[in-house]
Short mmCIF file of C-alpha atoms and ligand atoms in Angstrom, two decimals:
data_model
loop_
_atom_site.label_atom_id
_atom_site.label_comp_id
_atom_site.label_asym_id
_atom_site.label_seq_id
_atom_site.Cartn_x
_atom_site.Cartn_y
_atom_site.Cartn_z
CA MET L 1 70.46 142.11 72.59
CA SER L 2 70.31 138.38 73.04
CA THR L 3 71.49 135.88 70.47
CA ALA L 4 69.39 132.91 69.40
CA TYR L 5 70.03 129.85 67.26
CA LEU L 6 67.66 128.83 64.48
CA ASN L 7 68.28 125.98 62.04
CA GLY L 8 72.04 126.28 61.84
CA THR L 9 72.41 130.04 62.27
CA PHE L 10 73.10 132.31 65.24
CA LEU L 11 71.18 135.57 64.98
CA PRO L 12 69.63 138.32 67.12
CA LEU L 13 66.58 136.90 68.90
CA GLU L 14 64.35 139.61 67.41
CA GLN L 15 65.25 138.43 63.92
CA ALA L 16 64.56 134.74 64.52
CA GLN L 17 61.40 133.84 62.63
CA VAL L 18 59.65 130.63 61.65
CA SER L 19 56.94 129.97 59.11
CA VAL L 20 53.28 129.99 60.18
CA MET L 21 53.22 126.55 58.55
CA ASP L 22 55.58 125.23 61.22
CA ARG L 23 53.90 122.32 62.96
CA GLY L 24 54.96 123.72 66.29
CA PHE L 25 52.78 126.75 65.57
CA LEU L 26 49.85 124.85 64.03
CA PHE L 27 49.74 121.73 66.23
CA GLY L 28 52.09 122.26 69.16
CA ASP L 29 53.95 119.39 67.47
CA GLY L 30 57.32 119.57 69.18
CA ILE L 31 59.31 119.15 72.34
CA TYR L 32 61.59 121.35 74.47
CA GLU L 33 64.16 121.55 77.24
CA VAL L 34 65.13 124.20 79.79
CA ILE L 35 68.74 124.00 80.98
CA PRO L 36 70.16 126.19 83.76
CA VAL L 37 73.62 127.69 83.26
CA TYR L 38 75.82 128.54 86.25
CA ASN L 39 79.04 130.45 85.72
CA ARG L 40 78.64 129.71 81.97
CA LYS L 41 78.53 125.97 82.62
CA LEU L 42 75.50 123.98 81.45
CA PHE L 43 73.94 122.20 84.42
CA ARG L 44 73.71 118.42 83.97
CA LEU L 45 73.86 118.66 80.18
CA PRO L 46 74.09 114.88 79.56
CA HIS L 47 70.92 114.37 81.62
CA HIS L 48 69.09 117.05 79.65
CA LEU L 49 70.26 115.60 76.31
CA LYS L 50 69.08 112.16 77.38
CA ARG L 51 65.63 113.51 78.29
CA LEU L 52 65.58 115.45 75.00
CA LYS L 53 66.21 112.19 73.14
CA ASN L 54 63.45 110.43 75.11
CA SER L 55 61.00 113.22 74.27
CA LEU L 56 61.96 113.12 70.57
CA ASP L 57 61.56 109.34 70.51
CA GLY L 58 58.22 109.69 72.30
CA VAL L 59 56.80 111.89 69.52
CA ARG L 60 58.71 110.18 66.69
CA ILE L 61 60.90 113.10 65.63
CA GLY L 62 64.43 112.06 64.65
CA ASN L 63 67.12 113.75 66.73
CA PRO L 64 68.40 116.45 64.35
CA LEU L 65 71.81 116.67 66.08
CA THR L 66 74.27 114.36 67.80
CA ASP L 67 74.99 114.92 71.49
CA ALA L 68 78.36 116.40 70.52
CA GLU L 69 76.66 118.80 68.11
CA TRP L 70 74.06 119.80 70.73
CA SER L 71 76.80 120.38 73.22
CA GLU L 72 78.84 122.53 70.83
CA LEU L 73 75.78 124.55 69.79
CA LEU L 74 74.65 125.20 73.36
CA ILE L 75 78.12 126.14 74.61
CA GLU L 76 78.42 128.58 71.75
CA LEU L 77 74.95 130.00 72.50
CA VAL L 78 75.91 130.57 76.13
CA GLY L 79 79.18 132.18 75.04
CA ARG L 80 77.35 134.59 72.74
CA ASN L 81 74.94 135.73 75.46
CA ALA L 82 75.42 138.01 78.45
CA GLY L 83 75.46 136.83 82.03
CA ASP L 84 77.38 134.12 83.81
CA ASP L 85 74.11 132.57 84.95
CA GLN L 86 71.58 131.92 82.20
CA ALA L 87 68.60 129.74 81.33
CA VAL L 88 68.79 128.00 77.96
CA TYR L 89 65.50 127.16 76.24
CA LEU L 90 65.61 124.86 73.24
CA GLN L 91 62.84 123.42 71.15
CA VAL L 92 62.55 121.01 68.25
CA THR L 93 59.38 120.86 66.18
CA ARG L 94 58.45 118.44 63.41
CA GLY L 95 59.14 121.27 60.98
CA VAL L 96 57.39 123.18 58.21
CA ALA L 97 54.93 121.38 55.93
CA ALA L 98 53.30 122.61 52.71
CA ARG L 99 49.78 122.11 54.02
CA ARG L 100 48.04 121.62 57.34
CA ASP L 101 47.43 117.92 57.89
CA HIS L 102 47.47 116.05 61.19
CA ALA L 103 49.43 113.17 59.65
CA PHE L 104 53.22 113.48 59.67
CA PRO L 105 54.53 115.23 56.54
CA VAL L 106 57.05 113.30 54.48
CA ASP L 107 60.63 114.60 54.12
CA THR L 108 60.24 117.48 56.55
CA ARG L 109 63.28 118.75 58.45
CA PRO L 110 62.74 119.46 62.14
CA THR L 111 62.93 123.10 63.18
CA VAL L 112 65.66 123.61 65.78
CA PHE L 113 65.49 126.72 67.92
CA ALA L 114 67.41 127.75 71.03
CA MET L 115 67.70 130.95 73.06
CA SER L 116 69.27 131.91 76.35
CA THR L 117 68.22 134.53 78.86
CA PRO L 118 70.14 135.89 81.84
CA ALA L 119 68.90 134.08 84.94
CA PRO L 120 68.42 136.04 88.13
CA ALA L 121 69.99 134.12 91.01
CA VAL L 122 67.36 132.25 93.01
CA SER L 123 68.36 133.52 96.40
CA THR L 124 68.03 131.26 99.40
CA ARG L 125 66.82 134.29 101.29
CA ALA L 126 63.89 134.83 98.89
CA SER L 127 63.02 131.13 99.23
CA GLU L 128 63.06 131.51 103.01
CA ALA L 129 59.65 133.18 102.72
CA GLY L 130 58.22 130.01 101.16
CA VAL L 131 55.45 129.93 98.55
CA LYS L 132 51.75 129.21 98.52
CA ALA L 133 50.20 126.52 96.34
CA ILE L 134 46.76 125.15 95.53
CA THR L 135 45.69 121.70 94.41
CA LEU L 136 43.91 121.27 91.09
CA PRO L 137 42.69 118.26 89.11
CA ASP L 138 45.37 117.17 86.62
CA ILE L 139 43.77 117.90 83.23
CA ARG L 140 46.79 116.85 81.14
CA TRP L 141 47.26 113.93 78.74
CA GLN L 142 48.67 110.51 79.57
CA GLN L 143 52.25 111.01 78.39
CA CYS L 144 53.50 113.71 80.72
CA ASP L 145 56.99 112.17 80.70
CA ILE L 146 57.38 113.73 77.22
CA LYS L 147 58.46 117.36 77.51
CA ALA L 148 56.05 118.52 74.80
CA ILE L 149 55.63 122.19 73.84
CA THR L 150 51.87 121.54 73.91
CA LEU L 151 51.45 123.18 77.32
CA LEU L 152 47.89 124.55 77.29
CA PRO L 153 46.73 122.54 80.36
CA ASN L 154 49.87 123.58 82.27
CA VAL L 155 49.38 127.21 81.25
CA LEU L 156 45.73 127.20 82.39
CA MET L 157 46.52 125.51 85.69
CA ARG L 158 49.48 127.80 86.48
CA GLN L 159 47.28 130.81 85.73
CA GLN L 160 44.58 129.45 88.06
CA ALA L 161 47.26 129.23 90.76
CA ILE L 162 48.30 132.83 90.11
CA ASP L 163 44.67 134.01 90.08
CA ALA L 164 44.39 132.44 93.56
CA ALA L 165 47.44 134.51 94.65
CA THR L 166 49.66 131.41 94.85
CA ALA L 167 52.83 130.38 93.06
CA GLU L 168 51.98 126.93 91.76
CA ALA L 169 49.27 124.33 91.28
CA ILE L 170 49.88 120.80 92.60
CA LEU L 171 48.08 118.38 90.32
CA ILE L 172 45.85 115.61 91.63
CA LYS L 173 45.10 112.55 89.54
CA ASN L 174 42.98 109.60 90.73
CA GLY L 175 43.40 110.75 94.33
CA TYR L 176 47.20 111.09 94.14
CA ALA L 177 49.42 114.18 94.10
CA ILE L 178 51.56 113.96 90.95
CA GLU L 179 53.68 117.11 90.41
CA GLY L 180 53.30 120.86 89.92
CA ALA L 181 52.10 122.54 86.71
CA ALA L 182 55.80 123.16 85.90
CA SER L 183 57.68 121.48 88.76
CA ASN L 184 58.19 118.17 90.56
CA LEU L 185 56.79 117.42 93.99
CA PHE L 186 58.46 116.28 97.21
CA ILE L 187 56.91 115.90 100.65
CA VAL L 188 58.42 115.15 104.03
CA LEU L 189 56.25 112.66 105.91
CA ASN L 190 57.27 111.27 109.31
CA GLY L 191 60.78 112.54 108.60
CA ASP L 192 61.10 110.71 105.25
CA LEU L 193 61.49 112.48 101.94
CA VAL L 194 58.91 111.15 99.44
CA THR L 195 58.48 111.87 95.72
CA PRO L 196 56.28 110.08 93.18
CA PRO L 197 58.10 107.51 91.04
CA ASN L 198 58.92 108.42 87.43
CA GLY L 199 56.46 107.15 84.84
CA PRO L 200 54.06 108.46 82.18
CA ALA L 201 52.17 110.62 84.72
CA LEU L 202 54.99 113.12 85.32
CA LEU L 203 58.08 114.72 83.89
CA PRO L 204 61.34 113.08 85.03
CA GLY L 205 62.81 116.28 86.40
CA ILE L 206 66.56 116.83 86.31
CA THR L 207 66.35 118.82 89.56
CA ARG L 208 64.27 116.01 91.11
CA ASP L 209 66.94 113.45 90.27
CA LEU L 210 69.68 115.62 91.76
CA VAL L 211 67.70 116.05 94.98
CA LEU L 212 67.38 112.26 95.23
CA GLU L 213 71.12 111.85 94.55
CA LEU L 214 71.96 114.39 97.24
CA ALA L 215 69.61 112.65 99.69
CA ALA L 216 71.25 109.27 98.98
CA ALA L 217 74.78 110.68 99.28
CA ASN L 218 74.02 112.38 102.60
CA GLY L 219 72.09 109.71 104.45
CA ILE L 220 68.72 111.44 104.18
CA PRO L 221 65.98 108.76 104.17
CA PHE L 222 63.88 108.95 101.01
CA ARG L 223 61.53 106.87 98.94
CA GLU L 224 59.91 107.08 95.54
CA ALA L 225 56.26 106.32 96.25
CA ASP L 226 52.80 107.48 95.24
CA ILE L 227 51.50 110.32 97.40
CA PRO L 228 47.79 110.09 98.27
CA GLU L 229 46.15 113.50 98.49
CA LEU L 230 45.63 112.94 102.23
CA GLU L 231 49.40 112.53 102.78
CA LEU L 232 50.00 115.78 100.90
CA GLU L 233 47.68 117.50 103.37
CA GLN L 234 49.42 115.83 106.34
CA ALA L 235 52.96 116.48 105.13
CA GLU L 236 55.41 118.21 107.47
CA GLU L 237 57.06 119.83 104.44
CA ILE L 238 56.22 120.23 100.75
CA TRP L 239 58.84 121.21 98.13
CA LEU L 240 58.52 121.97 94.43
CA THR L 241 61.60 121.53 92.24
CA SER L 242 62.49 122.78 88.77
CA SER L 243 65.41 124.10 86.76
CA THR L 244 64.19 127.67 87.18
CA ARG L 245 62.92 127.54 90.78
CA GLU L 246 65.46 125.08 92.18
CA ILE L 247 63.89 123.83 95.44
CA SER L 248 60.94 125.91 96.53
CA PRO L 249 59.39 125.27 99.96
CA VAL L 250 55.59 125.38 100.07
CA THR L 251 54.39 126.91 103.33
CA HIS L 252 50.66 127.18 102.53
CA LEU L 253 48.51 124.68 100.66
CA ASN L 254 44.92 125.70 99.84
CA ASP L 255 45.29 128.41 102.50
CA ARG L 256 46.31 125.93 105.23
CA LEU L 257 49.70 126.06 106.89
CA ILE L 258 52.21 123.34 106.08
CA GLY L 259 54.17 122.52 109.24
CA ASN L 260 54.43 125.77 111.17
CA GLY L 261 54.11 127.87 108.02
CA GLN L 262 57.90 128.26 107.64
CA PRO L 263 60.29 126.36 105.34
CA GLY L 264 61.15 123.13 107.14
CA ALA L 265 64.38 121.80 108.62
CA LEU L 266 64.95 119.21 105.90
CA TRP L 267 64.47 121.85 103.21
CA ARG L 268 67.15 123.95 104.93
CA ARG L 269 69.51 121.03 104.83
CA MET L 270 68.73 120.13 101.22
CA ILE L 271 68.98 123.69 99.87
CA ARG L 272 72.45 123.92 101.43
CA LEU L 273 73.51 120.67 99.73
CA TYR L 274 72.02 121.94 96.47
CA GLN L 275 73.84 125.28 96.72
CA ASP L 276 77.09 123.44 97.50
CA TYR L 277 76.59 121.33 94.37
CA LYS L 278 76.04 124.48 92.30
CA GLU L 279 79.18 126.05 93.75
CA ALA L 280 81.15 122.93 92.80
CA LEU L 281 79.73 123.22 89.28
CA ARG L 282 80.73 126.88 89.14
CA ARG L 283 84.29 125.86 90.06
CA GLY L 284 84.19 123.15 87.39
CA GLU L 285 84.19 120.34 89.94
CA ALA L 286 80.73 118.93 89.15
CA SER L 287 78.64 118.48 86.00
N1 PDD B 301 59.56 122.94 83.54
N2 PDD B 301 57.35 118.93 85.77
C1 PDD B 301 56.92 119.75 84.80
C2 PDD B 301 55.54 119.59 84.27
C3 PDD B 301 57.78 120.76 84.30
O1 PDD B 301 57.35 121.56 83.32
C4 PDD B 301 59.08 120.91 84.85
C5 PDD B 301 60.05 121.95 84.37
C6 PDD B 301 59.48 120.03 85.87
C7 PDD B 301 60.86 120.09 86.49
O2 PDD B 301 61.86 119.57 85.63
P1 PDD B 301 63.37 120.11 85.69
O3 PDD B 301 63.83 119.91 87.08
O4 PDD B 301 64.11 119.24 84.72
O5 PDD B 301 63.34 121.56 85.31
C8 PDD B 301 58.60 119.05 86.30
C9 PDD B 301 60.44 123.90 82.91
C10 PDD B 301 61.37 124.59 83.83
C11 PDD B 301 59.59 124.83 82.08
O6 PDD B 301 58.63 124.34 81.50
O7 PDD B 301 59.92 126.02 81.95
#
């Protein structure tokens, strides 16, 4: 049975309950993080805590814990749960108010919840098959850099992708490819790795940043630039990155082959670098 954390207490997940008056439940008024755990070590925790703080600031919820307290809580949560590899989910809502009112309640304590589930290893071999994706109009709001729990557009778009027998939707806004419904986007164009620049249109992914760091450290040419829809269609390779999927090669877009319909050469190189980084983290030699 997995152990969760709720407002200062560790307890069995099944027993963790919040009030129906919680603003997360009534308004989707909260933010979240997903943090991978490899060999019981939290992956890039300082980066996740920084993004958590940015999201809290973005929705004007005071950070209920210091970074040291977050760190202690999450390490304890991982320790109390089974599996060397896990995925930690945490969320902070504006809390429970006496009545339903859009305006912020006064003197409300944020609700802090965290859980961790065993993470099946994302095998390179499974990724070798590649995934299919479709493009869809981006129907989200204008502050997608905030990791808000209000995910209805993402849920609807991901489901549309699944209904089309694909793994992910790549979102198009004003003629540009932005990111996936729950992942960041990379393409390889004329041998260069390209990803859209961070900004309000997309989530600043932790996996994305690591891929860019690995590219820089290994002499792989890359740029952060807008990706017109036409370039997406012409790309030699398309990758989707996230904490849970790592680096997923897209081999079919809207039923058309990308490259020769197999994961590309640069993906092969990058996934190796990424796995090496994870191995170093497992050994305690990286963060
Ligand atoms: N989602 N863009 C969106 C819209 C996302 O929801 C996510 C991750 C990413 C990738 O970010 P990161 O590399 O930090 O995981 C990009 C998580 C995994 C989720 O919602 O479950």
